[in-house]
Coordinates of N, CA and C in Angstrom, one line a residue:
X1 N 128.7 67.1 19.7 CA 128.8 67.0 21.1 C 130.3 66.6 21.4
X2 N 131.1 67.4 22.2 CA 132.0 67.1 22.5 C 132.4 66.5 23.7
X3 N 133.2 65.1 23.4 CA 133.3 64.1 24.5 C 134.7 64.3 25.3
X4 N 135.4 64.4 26.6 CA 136.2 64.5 27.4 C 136.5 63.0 27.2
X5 N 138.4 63.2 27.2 CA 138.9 61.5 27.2 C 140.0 61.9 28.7
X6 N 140.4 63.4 28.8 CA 140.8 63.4 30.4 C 140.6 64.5 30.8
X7 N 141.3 65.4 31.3 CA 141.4 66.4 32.1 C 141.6 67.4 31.5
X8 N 142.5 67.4 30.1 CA 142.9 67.9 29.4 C 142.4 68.2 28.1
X9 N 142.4 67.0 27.3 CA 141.6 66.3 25.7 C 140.1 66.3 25.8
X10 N 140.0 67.1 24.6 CA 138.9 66.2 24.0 C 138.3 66.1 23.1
X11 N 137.7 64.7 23.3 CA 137.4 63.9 21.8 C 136.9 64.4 20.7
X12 N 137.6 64.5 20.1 CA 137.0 65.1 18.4 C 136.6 64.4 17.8
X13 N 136.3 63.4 17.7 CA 135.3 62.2 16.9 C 133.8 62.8 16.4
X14 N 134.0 62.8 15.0 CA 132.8 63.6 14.4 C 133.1 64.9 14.4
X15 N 134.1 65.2 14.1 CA 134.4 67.1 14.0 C 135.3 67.0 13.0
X16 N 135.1 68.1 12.0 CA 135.8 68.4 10.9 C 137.2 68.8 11.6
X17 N 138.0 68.6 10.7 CA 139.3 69.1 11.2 C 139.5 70.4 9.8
X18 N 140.0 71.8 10.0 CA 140.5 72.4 8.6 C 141.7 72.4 8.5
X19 N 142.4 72.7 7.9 CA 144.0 73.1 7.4 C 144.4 74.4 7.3
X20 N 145.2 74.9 7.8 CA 145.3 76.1 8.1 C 146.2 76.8 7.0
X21 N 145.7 77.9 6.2 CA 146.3 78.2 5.2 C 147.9 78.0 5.1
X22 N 148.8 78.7 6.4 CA 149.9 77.7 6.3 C 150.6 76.6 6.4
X23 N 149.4 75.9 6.8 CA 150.1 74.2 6.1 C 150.4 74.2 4.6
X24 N 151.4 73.5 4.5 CA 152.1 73.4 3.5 C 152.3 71.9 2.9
X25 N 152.5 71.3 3.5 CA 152.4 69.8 3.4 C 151.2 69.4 2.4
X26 N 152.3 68.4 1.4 CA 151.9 68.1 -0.1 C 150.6 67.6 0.4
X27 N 150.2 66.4 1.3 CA 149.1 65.8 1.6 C 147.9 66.1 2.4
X28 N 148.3 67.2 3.2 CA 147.3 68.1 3.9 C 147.2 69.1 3.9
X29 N 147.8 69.8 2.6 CA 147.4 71.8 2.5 C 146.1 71.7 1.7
X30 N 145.2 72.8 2.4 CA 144.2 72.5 1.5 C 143.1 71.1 1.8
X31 N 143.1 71.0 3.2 CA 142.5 69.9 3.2 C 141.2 70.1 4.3
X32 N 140.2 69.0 4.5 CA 139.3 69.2 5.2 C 139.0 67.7 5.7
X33 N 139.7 67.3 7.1 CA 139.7 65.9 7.5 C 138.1 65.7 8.1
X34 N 137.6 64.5 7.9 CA 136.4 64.3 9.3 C 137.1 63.2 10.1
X35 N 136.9 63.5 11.4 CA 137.4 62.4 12.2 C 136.6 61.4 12.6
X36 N 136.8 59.9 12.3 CA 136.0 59.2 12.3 C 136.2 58.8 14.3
X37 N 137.3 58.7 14.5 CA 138.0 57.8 15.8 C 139.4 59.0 16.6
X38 N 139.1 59.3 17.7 CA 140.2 59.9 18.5 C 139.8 59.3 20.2
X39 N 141.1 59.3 20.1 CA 141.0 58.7 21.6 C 142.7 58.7 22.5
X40 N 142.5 58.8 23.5 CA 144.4 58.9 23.9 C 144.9 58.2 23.2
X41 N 145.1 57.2 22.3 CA 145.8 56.2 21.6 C 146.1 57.4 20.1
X42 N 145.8 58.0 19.9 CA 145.9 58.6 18.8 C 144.3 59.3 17.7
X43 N 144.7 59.3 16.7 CA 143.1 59.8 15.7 C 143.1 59.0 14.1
X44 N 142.2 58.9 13.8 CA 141.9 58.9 12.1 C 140.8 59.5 11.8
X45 N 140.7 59.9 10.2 CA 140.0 60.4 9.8 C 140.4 60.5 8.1
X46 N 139.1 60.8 7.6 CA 139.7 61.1 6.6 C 139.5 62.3 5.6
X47 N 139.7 62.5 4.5 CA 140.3 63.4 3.8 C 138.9 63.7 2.7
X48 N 138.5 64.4 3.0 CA 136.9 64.3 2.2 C 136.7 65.8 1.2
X49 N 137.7 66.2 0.5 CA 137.4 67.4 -0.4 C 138.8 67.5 -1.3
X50 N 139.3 66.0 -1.4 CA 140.2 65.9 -2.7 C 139.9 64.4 -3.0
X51 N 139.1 65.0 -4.9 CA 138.7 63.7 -5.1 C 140.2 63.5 -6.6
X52 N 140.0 62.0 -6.3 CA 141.2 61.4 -7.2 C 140.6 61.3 -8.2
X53 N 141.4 61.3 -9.9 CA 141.1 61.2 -11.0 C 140.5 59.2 -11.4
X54 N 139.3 59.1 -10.5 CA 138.9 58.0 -10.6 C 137.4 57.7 -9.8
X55 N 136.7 57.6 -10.6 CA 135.3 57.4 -10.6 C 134.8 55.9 -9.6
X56 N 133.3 55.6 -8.9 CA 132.8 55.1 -8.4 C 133.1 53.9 -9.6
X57 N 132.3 53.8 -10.6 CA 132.1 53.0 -11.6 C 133.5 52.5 -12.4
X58 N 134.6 52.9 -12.2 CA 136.3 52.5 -12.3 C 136.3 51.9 -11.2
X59 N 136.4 52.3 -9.9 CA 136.9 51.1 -8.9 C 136.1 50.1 -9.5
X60 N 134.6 50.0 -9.0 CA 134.1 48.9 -9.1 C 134.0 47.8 -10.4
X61 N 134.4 48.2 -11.5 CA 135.1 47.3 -12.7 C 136.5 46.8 -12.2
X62 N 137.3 47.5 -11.8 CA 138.7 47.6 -11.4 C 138.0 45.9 -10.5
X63 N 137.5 46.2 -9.1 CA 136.9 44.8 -8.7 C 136.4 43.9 -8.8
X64 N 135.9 44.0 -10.1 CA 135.0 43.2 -11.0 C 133.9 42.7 -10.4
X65 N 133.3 44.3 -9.8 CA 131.7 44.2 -9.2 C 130.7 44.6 -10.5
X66 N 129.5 44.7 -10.0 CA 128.4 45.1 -10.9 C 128.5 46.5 -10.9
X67 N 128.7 47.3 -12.3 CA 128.1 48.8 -12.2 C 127.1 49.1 -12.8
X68 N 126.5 50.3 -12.1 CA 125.2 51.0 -12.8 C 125.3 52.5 -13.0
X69 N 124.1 52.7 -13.8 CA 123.9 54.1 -13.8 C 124.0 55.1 -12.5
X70 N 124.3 54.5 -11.3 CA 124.8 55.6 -10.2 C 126.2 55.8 -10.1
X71 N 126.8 55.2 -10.9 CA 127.7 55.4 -10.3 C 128.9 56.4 -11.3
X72 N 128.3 56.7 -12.4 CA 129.0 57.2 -13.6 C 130.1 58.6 -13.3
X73 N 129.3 59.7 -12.4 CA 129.9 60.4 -11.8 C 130.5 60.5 -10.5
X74 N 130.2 59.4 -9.9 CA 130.6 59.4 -8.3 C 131.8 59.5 -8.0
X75 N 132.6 60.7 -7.6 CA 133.8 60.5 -7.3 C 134.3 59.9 -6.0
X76 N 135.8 59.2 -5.9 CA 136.5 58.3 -5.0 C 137.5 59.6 -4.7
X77 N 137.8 59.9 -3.1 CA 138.4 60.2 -2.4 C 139.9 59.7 -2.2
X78 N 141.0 60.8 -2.3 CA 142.3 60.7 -1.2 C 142.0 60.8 -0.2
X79 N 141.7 59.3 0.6 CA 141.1 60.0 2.4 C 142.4 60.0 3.6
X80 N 143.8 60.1 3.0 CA 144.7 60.5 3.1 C 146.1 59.0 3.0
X81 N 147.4 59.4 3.2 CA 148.4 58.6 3.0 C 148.3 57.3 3.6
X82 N 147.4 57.1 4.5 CA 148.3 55.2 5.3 C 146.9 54.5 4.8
X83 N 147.8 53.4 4.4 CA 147.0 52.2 3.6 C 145.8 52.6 2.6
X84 N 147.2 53.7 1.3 CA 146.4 53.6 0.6 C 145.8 52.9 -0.7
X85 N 146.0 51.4 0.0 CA 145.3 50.6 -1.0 C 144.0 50.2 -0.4
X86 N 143.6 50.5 0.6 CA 142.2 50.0 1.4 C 141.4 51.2 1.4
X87 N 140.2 51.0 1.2 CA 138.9 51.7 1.0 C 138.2 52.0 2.0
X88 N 137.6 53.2 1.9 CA 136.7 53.2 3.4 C 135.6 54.5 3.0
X89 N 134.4 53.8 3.2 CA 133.0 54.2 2.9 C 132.5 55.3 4.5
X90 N 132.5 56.2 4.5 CA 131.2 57.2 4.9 C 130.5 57.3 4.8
X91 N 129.1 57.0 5.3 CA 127.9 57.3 5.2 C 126.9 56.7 6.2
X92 N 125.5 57.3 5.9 CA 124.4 57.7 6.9 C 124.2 56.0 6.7
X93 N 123.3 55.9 8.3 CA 122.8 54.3 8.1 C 121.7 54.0 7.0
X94 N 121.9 53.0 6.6 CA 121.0 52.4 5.1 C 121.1 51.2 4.7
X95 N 120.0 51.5 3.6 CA 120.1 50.1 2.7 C 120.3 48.6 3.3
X96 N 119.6 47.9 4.5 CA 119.8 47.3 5.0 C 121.2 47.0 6.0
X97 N 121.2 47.9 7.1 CA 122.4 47.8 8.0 C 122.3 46.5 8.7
X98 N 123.3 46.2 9.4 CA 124.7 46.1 9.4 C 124.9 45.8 8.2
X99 N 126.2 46.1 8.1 CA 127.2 45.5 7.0 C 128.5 44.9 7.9
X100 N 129.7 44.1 7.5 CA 129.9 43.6 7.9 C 131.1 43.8 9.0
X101 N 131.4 45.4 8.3 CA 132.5 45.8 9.3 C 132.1 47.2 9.1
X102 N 131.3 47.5 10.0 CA 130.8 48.9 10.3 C 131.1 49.3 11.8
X103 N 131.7 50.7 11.7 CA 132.3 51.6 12.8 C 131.1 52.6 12.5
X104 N 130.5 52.7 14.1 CA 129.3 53.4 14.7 C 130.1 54.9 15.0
X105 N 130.5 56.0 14.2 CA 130.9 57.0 14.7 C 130.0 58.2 15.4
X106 N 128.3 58.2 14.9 CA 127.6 59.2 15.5 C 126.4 58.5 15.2
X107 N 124.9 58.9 15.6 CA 123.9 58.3 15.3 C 123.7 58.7 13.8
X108 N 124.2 59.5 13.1 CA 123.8 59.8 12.0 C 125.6 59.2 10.7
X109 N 126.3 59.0 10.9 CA 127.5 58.7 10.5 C 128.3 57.6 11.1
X110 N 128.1 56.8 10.0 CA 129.0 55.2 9.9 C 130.1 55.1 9.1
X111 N 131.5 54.1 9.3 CA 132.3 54.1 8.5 C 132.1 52.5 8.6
X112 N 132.4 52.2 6.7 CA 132.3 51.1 6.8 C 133.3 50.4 5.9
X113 N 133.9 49.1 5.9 CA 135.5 48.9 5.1 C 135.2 47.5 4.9
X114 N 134.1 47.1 4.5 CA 133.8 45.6 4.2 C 133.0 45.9 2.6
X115 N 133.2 44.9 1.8 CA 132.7 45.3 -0.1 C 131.4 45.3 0.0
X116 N 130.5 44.6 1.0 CA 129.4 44.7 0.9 C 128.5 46.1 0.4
X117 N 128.8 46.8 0.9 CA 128.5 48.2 1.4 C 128.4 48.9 -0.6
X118 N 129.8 48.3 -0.9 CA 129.6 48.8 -2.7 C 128.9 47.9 -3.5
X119 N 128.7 46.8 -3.4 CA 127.7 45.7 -3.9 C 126.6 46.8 -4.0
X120 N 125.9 47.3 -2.3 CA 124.8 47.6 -2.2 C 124.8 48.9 -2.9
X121 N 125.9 49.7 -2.8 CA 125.9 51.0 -3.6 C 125.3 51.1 -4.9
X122 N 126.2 49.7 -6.0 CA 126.4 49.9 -7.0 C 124.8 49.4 -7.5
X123 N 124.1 48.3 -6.8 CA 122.7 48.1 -7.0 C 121.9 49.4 -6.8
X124 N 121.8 50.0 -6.1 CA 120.9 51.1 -5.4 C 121.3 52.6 -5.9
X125 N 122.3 52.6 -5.4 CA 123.0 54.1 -5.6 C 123.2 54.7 -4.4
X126 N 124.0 55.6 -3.6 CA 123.7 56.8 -2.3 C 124.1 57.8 -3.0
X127 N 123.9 58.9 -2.4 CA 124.0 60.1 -2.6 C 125.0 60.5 -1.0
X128 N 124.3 59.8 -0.2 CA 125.0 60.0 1.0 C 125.7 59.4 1.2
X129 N 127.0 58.7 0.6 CA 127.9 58.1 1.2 C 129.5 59.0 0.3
X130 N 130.5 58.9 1.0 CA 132.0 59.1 0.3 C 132.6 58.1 0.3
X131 N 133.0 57.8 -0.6 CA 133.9 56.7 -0.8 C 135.6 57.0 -1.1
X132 N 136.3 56.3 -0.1 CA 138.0 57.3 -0.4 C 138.8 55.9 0.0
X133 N 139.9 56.4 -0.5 CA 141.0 55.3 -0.3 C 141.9 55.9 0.2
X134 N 142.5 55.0 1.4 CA 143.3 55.7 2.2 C 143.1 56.0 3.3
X135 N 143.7 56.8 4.5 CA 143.3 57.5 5.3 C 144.4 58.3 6.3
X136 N 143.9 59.4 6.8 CA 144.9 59.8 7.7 C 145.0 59.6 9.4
X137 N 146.1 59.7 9.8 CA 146.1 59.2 11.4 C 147.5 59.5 11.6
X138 N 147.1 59.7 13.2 CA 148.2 60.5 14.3 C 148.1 59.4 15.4
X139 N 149.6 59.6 16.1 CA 149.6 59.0 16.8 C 149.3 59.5 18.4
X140 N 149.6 58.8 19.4 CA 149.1 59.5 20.5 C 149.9 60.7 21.2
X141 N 148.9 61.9 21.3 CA 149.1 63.2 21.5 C 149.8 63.9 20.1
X142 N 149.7 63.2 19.0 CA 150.4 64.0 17.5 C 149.2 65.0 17.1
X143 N 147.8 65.1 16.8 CA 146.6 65.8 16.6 C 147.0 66.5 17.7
X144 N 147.4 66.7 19.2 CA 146.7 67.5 19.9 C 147.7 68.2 20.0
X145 N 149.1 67.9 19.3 CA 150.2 69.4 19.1 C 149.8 69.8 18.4
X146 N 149.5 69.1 17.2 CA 149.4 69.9 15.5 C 148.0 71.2 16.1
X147 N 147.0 70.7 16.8 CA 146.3 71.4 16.5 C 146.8 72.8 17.7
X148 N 147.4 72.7 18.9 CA 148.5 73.8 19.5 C 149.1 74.2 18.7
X149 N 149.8 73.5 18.0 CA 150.5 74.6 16.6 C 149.7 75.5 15.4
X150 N 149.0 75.3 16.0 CA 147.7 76.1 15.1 C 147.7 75.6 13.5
X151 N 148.3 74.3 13.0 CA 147.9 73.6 11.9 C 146.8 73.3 12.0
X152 N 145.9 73.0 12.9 CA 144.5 72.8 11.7 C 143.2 73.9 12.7
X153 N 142.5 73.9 12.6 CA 140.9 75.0 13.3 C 139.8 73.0 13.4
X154 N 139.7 73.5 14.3 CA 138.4 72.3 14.5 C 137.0 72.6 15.0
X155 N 136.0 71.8 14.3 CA 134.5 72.1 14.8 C 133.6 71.1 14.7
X156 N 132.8 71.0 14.9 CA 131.6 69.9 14.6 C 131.3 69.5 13.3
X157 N 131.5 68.2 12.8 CA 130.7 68.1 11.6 C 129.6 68.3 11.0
X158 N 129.4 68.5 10.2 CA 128.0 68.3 9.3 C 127.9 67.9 8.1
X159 N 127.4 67.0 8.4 CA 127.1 65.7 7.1 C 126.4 66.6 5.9
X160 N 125.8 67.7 6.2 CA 125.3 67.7 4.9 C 126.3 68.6 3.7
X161 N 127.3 69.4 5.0 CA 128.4 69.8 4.0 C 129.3 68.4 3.2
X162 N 129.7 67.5 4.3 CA 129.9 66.3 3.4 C 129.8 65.4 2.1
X163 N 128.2 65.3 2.8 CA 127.8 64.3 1.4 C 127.0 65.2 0.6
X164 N 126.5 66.6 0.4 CA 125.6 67.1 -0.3 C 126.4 68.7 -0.9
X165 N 127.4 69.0 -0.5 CA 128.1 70.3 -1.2 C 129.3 69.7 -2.2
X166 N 129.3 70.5 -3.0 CA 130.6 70.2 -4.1 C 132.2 70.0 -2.9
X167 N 132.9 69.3 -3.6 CA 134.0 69.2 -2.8 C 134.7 70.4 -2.6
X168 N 135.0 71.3 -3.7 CA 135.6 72.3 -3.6 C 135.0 73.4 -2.8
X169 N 133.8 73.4 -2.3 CA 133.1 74.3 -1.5 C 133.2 73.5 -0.2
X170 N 134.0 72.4 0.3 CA 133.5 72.0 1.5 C 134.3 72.6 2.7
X171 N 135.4 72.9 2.2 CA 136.4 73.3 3.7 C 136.0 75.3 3.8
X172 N 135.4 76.2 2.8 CA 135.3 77.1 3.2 C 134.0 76.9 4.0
X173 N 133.1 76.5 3.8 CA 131.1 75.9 4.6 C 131.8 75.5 5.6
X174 N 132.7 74.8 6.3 CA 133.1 73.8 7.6 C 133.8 75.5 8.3
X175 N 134.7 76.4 7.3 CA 135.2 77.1 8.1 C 133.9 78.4 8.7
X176 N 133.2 78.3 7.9 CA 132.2 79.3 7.7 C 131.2 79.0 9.1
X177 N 131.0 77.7 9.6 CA 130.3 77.2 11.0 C 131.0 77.6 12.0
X178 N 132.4 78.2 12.1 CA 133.4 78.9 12.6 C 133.2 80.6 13.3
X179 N 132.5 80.6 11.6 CA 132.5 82.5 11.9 C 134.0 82.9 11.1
X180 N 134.8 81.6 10.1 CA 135.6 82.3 9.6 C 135.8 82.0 8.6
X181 N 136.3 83.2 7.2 CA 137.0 83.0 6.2 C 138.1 83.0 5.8
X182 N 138.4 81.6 5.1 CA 139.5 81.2 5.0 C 140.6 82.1 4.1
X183 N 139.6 83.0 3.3 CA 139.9 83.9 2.2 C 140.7 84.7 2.9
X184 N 140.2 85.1 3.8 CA 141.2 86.9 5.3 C 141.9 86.3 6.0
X185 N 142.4 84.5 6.2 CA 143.6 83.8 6.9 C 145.2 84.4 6.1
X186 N 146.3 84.1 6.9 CA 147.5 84.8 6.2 C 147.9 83.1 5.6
X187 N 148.6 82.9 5.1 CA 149.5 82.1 5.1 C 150.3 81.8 6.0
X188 N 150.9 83.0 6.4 CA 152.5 82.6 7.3 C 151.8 83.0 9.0
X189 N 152.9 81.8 9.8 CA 152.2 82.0 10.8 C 153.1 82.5 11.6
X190 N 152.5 82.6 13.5 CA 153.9 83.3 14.4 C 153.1 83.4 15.7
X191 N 153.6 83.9 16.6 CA 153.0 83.7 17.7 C 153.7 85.1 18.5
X192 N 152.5 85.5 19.2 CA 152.8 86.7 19.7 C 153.3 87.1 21.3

């Protein structure tokens, strides 16, 4: 559902963002953002189809939490460049909500940035959650050139491309809710 912030904008919160084959940029070519927060002040989101050479069960040693058997393959997210030493969990409500710093982004999609959340992971396990370090963000009116410059295509999320498709299948499925393939986009762009 798409929410109006004025006359002009509107709210993308909960919509995939794609990358447009000619982006070129080391940190967003090739990329598939979900926006957690957009509002005239600016956007964030993050970066959910480039996973880092570092496992669920490595952070949480690295913190010196408890690991289990869920966590052996779970891969950790670049959820893009600013503050990439802070963590930030996606996922459906569970396992005993609240936690202790949880952002309500849709009835079905929470972001949450308190350890709790991995405690409960690494006890239980999800399937439905991403776990990424990092994140990306614009400042106010920066998303709403980029996307007039035709750097990114935007649409509605869906969680289940998120938490349930391979990473590398997730930004063609997001472009595919479109009606387009990314395969028949050019690279180079122009304006007629």
């Amino acid at each position: 559902m798409q929410r109006t912030m004025n006359k002009k904008q509107t709210c993308l919160r909960d919509h995939f963002l794609i990358s447009m084959p000619h982006l070129q940029d080391d940190g967003f070519a090739k990329t598939i953002i979900y926006l957690c927060d957009h509002s005239e002040y600016g956007a964030m989101g993050l970066v959910i189809n480039q996973p880092l050479a570092l496992t669920l069960s490595e952070m949480l040693t690295h913190l010196e939490m408890k690991t289990g058997k869920y966590q052996q393959a779970t891969s950790v997210y670049a959820g893009g460049p600013v503050q990439s030493d802070r963590g930030f969990v996606l996922h459906r409500p569970y396992l005993g909500d609240p936690w202790l710093s949880t952002y309500k982004i849709s009835d079905e999609i929470q972001l949450t940035t308190s350890l709790d959340i991995l405690e409960a992971i690494s006890s239980h396990g999800s399937a439905e959650a991403l776990i990424a370090i990092g994140y990306a963000g614009w400042g106010a009116g920066q998303l709403e050139e980029e996307i007039s410059n035709n750097v990114w295509l935007s649409c509605p999320a869906n969680s289940d491309i998120m938490f349930n498709m391979p990473a590398g299948e997730r930004m063609q499925a997001a472009a595919a809710l479109l009606g387009v393939n990314l395969n028949l986009l050019t690279a180079h762009s122009g304006r007629a």
